[in-house]
PDB file of C-alpha atoms in Angstrom:
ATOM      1  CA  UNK A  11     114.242  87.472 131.170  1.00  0.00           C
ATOM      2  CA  UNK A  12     116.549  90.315 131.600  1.00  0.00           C
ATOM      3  CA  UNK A  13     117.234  93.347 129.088  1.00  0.00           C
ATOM      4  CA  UNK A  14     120.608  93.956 128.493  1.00  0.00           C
ATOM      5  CA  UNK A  15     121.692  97.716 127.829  1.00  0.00           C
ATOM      6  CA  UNK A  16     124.496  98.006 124.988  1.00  0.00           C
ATOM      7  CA  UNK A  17     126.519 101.416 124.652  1.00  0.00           C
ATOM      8  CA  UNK A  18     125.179 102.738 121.181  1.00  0.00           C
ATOM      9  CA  UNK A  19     128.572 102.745 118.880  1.00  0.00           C
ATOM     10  CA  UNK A  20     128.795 105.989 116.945  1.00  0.00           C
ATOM     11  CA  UNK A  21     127.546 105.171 113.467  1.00  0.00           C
ATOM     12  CA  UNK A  22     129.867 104.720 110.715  1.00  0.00           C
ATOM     13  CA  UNK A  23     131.055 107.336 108.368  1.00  0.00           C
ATOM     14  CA  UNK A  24     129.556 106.136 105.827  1.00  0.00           C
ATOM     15  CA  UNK A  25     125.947 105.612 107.428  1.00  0.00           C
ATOM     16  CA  UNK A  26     126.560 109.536 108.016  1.00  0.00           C
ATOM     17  CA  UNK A  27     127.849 110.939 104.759  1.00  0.00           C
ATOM     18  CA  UNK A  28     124.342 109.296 102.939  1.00  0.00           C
ATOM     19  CA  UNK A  29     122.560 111.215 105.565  1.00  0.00           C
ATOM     20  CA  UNK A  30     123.862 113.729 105.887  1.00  0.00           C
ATOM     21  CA  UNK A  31     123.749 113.897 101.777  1.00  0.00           C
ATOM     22  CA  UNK A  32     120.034 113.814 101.939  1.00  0.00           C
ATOM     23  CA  UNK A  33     119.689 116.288 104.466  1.00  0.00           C
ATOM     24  CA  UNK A  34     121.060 119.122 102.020  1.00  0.00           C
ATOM     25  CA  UNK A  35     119.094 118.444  99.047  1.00  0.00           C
ATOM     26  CA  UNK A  36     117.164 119.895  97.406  1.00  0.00           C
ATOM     27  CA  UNK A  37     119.781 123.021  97.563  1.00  0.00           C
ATOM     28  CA  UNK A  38     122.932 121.284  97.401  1.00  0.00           C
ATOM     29  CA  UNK A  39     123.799 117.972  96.208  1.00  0.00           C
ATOM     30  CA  UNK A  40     126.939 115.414  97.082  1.00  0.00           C
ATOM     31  CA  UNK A  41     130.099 114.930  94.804  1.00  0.00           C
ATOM     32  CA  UNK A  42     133.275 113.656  94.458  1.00  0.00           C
ATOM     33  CA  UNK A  43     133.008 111.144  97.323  1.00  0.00           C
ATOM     34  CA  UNK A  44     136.527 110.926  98.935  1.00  0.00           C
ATOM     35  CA  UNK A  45     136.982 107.701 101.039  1.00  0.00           C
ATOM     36  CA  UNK A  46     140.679 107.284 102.835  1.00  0.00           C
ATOM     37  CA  UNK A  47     141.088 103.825 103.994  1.00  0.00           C
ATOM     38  CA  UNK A  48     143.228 102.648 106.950  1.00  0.00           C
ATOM     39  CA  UNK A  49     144.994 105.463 109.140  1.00  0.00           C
ATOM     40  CA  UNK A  50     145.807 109.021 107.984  1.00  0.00           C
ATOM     41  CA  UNK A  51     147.648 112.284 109.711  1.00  0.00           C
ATOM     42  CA  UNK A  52     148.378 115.326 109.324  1.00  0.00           C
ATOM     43  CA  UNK A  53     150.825 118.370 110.891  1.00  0.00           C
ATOM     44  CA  UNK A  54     149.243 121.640 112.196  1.00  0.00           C
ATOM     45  CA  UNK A  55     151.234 124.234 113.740  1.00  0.00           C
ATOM     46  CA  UNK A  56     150.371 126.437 116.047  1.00  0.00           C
ATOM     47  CA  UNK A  57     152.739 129.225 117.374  1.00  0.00           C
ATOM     48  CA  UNK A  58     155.788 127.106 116.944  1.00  0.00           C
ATOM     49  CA  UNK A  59     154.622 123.951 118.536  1.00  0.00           C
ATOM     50  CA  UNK A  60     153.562 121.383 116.057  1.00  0.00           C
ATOM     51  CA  UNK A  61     150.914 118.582 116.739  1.00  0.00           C
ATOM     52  CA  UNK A  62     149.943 115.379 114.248  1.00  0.00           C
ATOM     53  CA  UNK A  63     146.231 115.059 113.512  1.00  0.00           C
ATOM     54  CA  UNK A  64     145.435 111.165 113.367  1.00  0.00           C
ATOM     55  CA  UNK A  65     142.488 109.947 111.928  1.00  0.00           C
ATOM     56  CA  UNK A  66     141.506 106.143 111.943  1.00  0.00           C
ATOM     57  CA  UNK A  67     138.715 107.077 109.335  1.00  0.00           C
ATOM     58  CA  UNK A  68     137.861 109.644 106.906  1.00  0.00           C
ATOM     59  CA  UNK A  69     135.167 110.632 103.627  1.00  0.00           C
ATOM     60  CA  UNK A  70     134.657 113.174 102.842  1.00  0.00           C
ATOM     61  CA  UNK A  71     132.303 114.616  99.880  1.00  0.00           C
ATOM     62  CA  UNK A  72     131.613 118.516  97.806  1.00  0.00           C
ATOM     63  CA  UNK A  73     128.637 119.981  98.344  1.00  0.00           C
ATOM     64  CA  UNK A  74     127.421 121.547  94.928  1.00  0.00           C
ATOM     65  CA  UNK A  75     124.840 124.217  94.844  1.00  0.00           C
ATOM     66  CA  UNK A  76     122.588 122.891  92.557  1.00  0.00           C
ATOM     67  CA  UNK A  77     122.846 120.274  89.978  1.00  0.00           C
ATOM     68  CA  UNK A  78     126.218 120.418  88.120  1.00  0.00           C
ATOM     69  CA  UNK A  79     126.455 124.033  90.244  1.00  0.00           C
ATOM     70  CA  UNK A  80     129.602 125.531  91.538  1.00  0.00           C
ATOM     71  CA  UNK A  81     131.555 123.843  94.571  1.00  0.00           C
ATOM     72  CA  UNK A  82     129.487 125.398  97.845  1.00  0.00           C
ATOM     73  CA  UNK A  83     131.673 123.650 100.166  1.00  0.00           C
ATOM     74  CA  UNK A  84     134.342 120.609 100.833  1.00  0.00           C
ATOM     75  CA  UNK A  85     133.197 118.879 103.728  1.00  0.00           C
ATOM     76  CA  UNK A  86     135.379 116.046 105.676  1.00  0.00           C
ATOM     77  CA  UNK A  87     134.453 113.974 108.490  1.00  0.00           C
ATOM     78  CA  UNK A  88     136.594 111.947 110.439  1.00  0.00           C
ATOM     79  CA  UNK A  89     137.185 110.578 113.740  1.00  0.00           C
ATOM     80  CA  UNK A  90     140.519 110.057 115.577  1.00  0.00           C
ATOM     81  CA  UNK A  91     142.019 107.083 117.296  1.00  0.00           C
ATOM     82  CA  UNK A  92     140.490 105.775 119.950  1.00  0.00           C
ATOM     83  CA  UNK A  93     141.524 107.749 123.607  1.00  0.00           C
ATOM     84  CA  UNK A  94     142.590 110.801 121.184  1.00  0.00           C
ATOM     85  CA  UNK A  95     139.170 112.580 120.702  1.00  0.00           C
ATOM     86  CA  UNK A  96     139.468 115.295 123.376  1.00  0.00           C
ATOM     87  CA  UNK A  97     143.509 116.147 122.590  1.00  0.00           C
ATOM     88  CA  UNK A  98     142.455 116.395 119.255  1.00  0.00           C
ATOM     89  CA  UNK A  99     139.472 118.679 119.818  1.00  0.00           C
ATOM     90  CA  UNK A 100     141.887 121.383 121.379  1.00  0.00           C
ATOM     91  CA  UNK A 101     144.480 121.459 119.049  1.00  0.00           C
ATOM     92  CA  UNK A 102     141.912 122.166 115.902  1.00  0.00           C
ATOM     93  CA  UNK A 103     140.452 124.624 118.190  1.00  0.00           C
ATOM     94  CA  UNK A 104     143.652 126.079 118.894  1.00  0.00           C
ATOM     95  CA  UNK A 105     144.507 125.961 115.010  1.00  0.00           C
ATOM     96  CA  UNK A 106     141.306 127.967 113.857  1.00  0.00           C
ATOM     97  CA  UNK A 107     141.635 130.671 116.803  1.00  0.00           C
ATOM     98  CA  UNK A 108     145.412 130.842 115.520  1.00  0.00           C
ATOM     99  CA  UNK A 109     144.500 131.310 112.330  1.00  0.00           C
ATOM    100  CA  UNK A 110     141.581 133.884 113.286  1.00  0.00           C
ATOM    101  CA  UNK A 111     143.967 135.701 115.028  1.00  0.00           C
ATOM    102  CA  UNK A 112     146.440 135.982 112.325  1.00  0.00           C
ATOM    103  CA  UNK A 113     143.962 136.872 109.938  1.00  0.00           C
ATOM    104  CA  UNK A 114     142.702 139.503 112.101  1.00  0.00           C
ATOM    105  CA  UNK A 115     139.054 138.226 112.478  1.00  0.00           C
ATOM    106  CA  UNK A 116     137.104 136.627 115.007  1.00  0.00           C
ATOM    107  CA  UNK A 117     136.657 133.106 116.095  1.00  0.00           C
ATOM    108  CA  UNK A 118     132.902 132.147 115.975  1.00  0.00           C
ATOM    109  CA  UNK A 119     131.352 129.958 118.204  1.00  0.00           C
ATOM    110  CA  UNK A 120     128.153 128.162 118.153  1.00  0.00           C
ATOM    111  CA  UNK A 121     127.260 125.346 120.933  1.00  0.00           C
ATOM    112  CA  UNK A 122     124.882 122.559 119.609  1.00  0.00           C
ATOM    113  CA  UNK A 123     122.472 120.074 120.878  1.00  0.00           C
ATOM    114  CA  UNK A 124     123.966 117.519 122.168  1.00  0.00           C
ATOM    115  CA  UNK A 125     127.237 119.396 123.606  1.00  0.00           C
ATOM    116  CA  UNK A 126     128.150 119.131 119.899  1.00  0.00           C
ATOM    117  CA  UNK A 127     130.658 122.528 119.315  1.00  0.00           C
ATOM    118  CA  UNK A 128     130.657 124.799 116.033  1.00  0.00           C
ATOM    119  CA  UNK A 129     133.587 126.991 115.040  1.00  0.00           C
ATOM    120  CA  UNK A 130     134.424 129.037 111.934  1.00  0.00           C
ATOM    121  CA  UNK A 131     136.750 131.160 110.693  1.00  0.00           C
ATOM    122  CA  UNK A 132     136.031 133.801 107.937  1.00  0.00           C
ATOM    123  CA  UNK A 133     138.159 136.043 105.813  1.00  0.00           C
ATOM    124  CA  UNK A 134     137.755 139.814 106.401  1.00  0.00           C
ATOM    125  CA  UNK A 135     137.564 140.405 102.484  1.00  0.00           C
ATOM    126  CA  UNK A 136     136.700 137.654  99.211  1.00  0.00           C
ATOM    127  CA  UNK A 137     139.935 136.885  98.390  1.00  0.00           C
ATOM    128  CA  UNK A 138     141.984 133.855  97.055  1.00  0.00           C
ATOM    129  CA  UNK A 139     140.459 130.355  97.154  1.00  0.00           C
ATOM    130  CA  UNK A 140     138.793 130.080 100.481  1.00  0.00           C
ATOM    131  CA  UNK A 141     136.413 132.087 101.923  1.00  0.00           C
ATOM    132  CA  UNK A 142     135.962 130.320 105.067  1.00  0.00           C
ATOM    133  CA  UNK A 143     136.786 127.508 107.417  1.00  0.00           C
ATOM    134  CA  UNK A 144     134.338 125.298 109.754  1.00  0.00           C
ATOM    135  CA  UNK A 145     134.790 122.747 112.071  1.00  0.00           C
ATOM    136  CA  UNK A 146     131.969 120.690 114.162  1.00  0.00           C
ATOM    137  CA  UNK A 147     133.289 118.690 117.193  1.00  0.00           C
ATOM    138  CA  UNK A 148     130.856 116.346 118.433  1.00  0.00           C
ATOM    139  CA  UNK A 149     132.412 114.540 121.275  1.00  0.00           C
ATOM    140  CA  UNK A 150     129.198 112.678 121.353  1.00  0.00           C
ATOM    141  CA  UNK A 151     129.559 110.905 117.984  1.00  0.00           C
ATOM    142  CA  UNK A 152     133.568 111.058 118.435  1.00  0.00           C
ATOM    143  CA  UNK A 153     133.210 112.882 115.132  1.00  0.00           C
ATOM    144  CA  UNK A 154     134.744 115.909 113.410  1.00  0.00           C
ATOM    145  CA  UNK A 155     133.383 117.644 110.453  1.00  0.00           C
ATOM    146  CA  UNK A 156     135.893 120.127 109.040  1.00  0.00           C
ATOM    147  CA  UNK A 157     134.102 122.365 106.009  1.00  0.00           C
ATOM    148  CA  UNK A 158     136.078 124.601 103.737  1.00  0.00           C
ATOM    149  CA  UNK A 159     134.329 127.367 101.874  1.00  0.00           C
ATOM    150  CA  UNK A 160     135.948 127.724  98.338  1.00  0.00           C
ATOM    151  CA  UNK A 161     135.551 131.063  96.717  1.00  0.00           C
ATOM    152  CA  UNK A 162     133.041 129.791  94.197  1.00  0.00           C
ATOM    153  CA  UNK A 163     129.840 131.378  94.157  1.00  0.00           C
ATOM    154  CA  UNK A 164     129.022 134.471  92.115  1.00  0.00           C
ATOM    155  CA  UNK A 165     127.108 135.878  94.746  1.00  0.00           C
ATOM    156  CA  UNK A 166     130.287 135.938  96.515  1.00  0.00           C
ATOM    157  CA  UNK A 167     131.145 138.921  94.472  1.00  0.00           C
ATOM    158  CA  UNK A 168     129.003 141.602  94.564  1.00  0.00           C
ATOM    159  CA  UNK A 169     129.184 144.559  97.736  1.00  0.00           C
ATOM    160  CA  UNK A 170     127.166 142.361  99.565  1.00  0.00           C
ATOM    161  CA  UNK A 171     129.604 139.244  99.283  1.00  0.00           C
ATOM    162  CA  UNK A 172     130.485 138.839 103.307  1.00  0.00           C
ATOM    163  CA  UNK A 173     126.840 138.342 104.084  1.00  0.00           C
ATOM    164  CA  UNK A 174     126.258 136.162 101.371  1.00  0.00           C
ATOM    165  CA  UNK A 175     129.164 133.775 102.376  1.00  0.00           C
ATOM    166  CA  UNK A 176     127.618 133.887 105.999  1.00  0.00           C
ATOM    167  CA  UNK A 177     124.310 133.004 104.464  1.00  0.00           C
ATOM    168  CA  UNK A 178     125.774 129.905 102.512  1.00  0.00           C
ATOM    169  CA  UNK A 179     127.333 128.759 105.884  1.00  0.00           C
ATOM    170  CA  UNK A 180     124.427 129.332 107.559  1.00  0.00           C
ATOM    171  CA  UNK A 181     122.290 127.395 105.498  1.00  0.00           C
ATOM    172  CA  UNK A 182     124.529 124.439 104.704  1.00  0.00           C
ATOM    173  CA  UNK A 183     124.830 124.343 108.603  1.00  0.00           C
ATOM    174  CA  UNK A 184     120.950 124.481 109.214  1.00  0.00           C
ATOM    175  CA  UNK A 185     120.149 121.687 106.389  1.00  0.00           C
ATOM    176  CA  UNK A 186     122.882 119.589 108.315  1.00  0.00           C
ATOM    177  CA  UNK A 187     122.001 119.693 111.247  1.00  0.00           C
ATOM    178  CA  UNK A 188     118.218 119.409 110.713  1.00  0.00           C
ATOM    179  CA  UNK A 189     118.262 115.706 110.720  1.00  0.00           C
ATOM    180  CA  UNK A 190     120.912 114.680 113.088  1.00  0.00           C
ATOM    181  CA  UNK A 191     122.012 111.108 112.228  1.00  0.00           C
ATOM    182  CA  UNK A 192     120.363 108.300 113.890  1.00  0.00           C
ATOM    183  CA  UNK A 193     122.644 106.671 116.737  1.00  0.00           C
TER     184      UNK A 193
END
């Protein structure tokens, strides 16, 4: 009898959202599940030359810290159409180092297990709604994981409020990733 070897299909974005739900707690804790059905898009410019993210599925879910806490972060995963991963990964690449450069910060970079990429963009001072901006590209899973870091945590505030928005990444980041979804 002969084994046959399937390719292992990325799971679906739902299969990931539980887990990666699960992985957070007992710090954070999942709200306001977004689902978008069907196809979605949207424009990003980047020093005049506009490109069309595509998406053929999305969710996307708030992190809360705590129980009933303040928003931590927005996270949204989604993955393109199919033959679009890799054009898709440099353009959002291209975005955030556009958008570090106009802010007059740097672009950091983390490379994951896996070949799985990290990127984020912070502000230079706590200001206005955002804080931050992440994005995971796991060419592996054919998945994206964009996070946005809203400005609303009190510990956000104080002299120390840069590191503690680091910190907040940092651990979201680590709880993620500690239990990398099954295949």
């Amino acid at each position: 009898m002969s084994k046959m070897k399937y390719a292992a299909a990325p799971p679906y974005l739902d299969v990931l959202v539980y887990q990666y739900a699960n992985c957070v707690k007992p710090s954070y804790h999942q709200a306001g599940l977004l689902v978008q059905d069907g196809v979605g898009r949207y424009q990003i410019d980047v020093k005049g030359e506009s490109y069309t993210v595509e998406w053929q599925e999305r969710m996307g879910f708030s992190l809360q810290a705590g129980i009933d806490g303040p928003v931590a972060a927005v996270v949204k995963l989604d993955r393109p159409p199919t033959g679009q991963f890799e054009e898709q990964a440099h353009w959002r690449e291209r975005w955030l180092r556009d958008v570090a450069e106009r802010s007059g910060v740097e672009l950091e970079e983390r490379a994951l297990a896996g070949g799985a990429r990290l990127l984020a963009v912070n502000k230079g001072e706590i200001k206005g709604d955002y804080v931050g901006q992440s994005l995971l590209i796991d060419a592996k899973r054919q998945l994206f994981i964009d996070i946005a870091w809203p400005n609303t945590l009190d510990i956000y505030r104080g002299a120390d409020g840069l590191r503690h928005v680091r910190q907040v990444q940092d651990d979201v980041w680590q709880r993620l990733l500690s239990c990398p979804p099954t295949m």
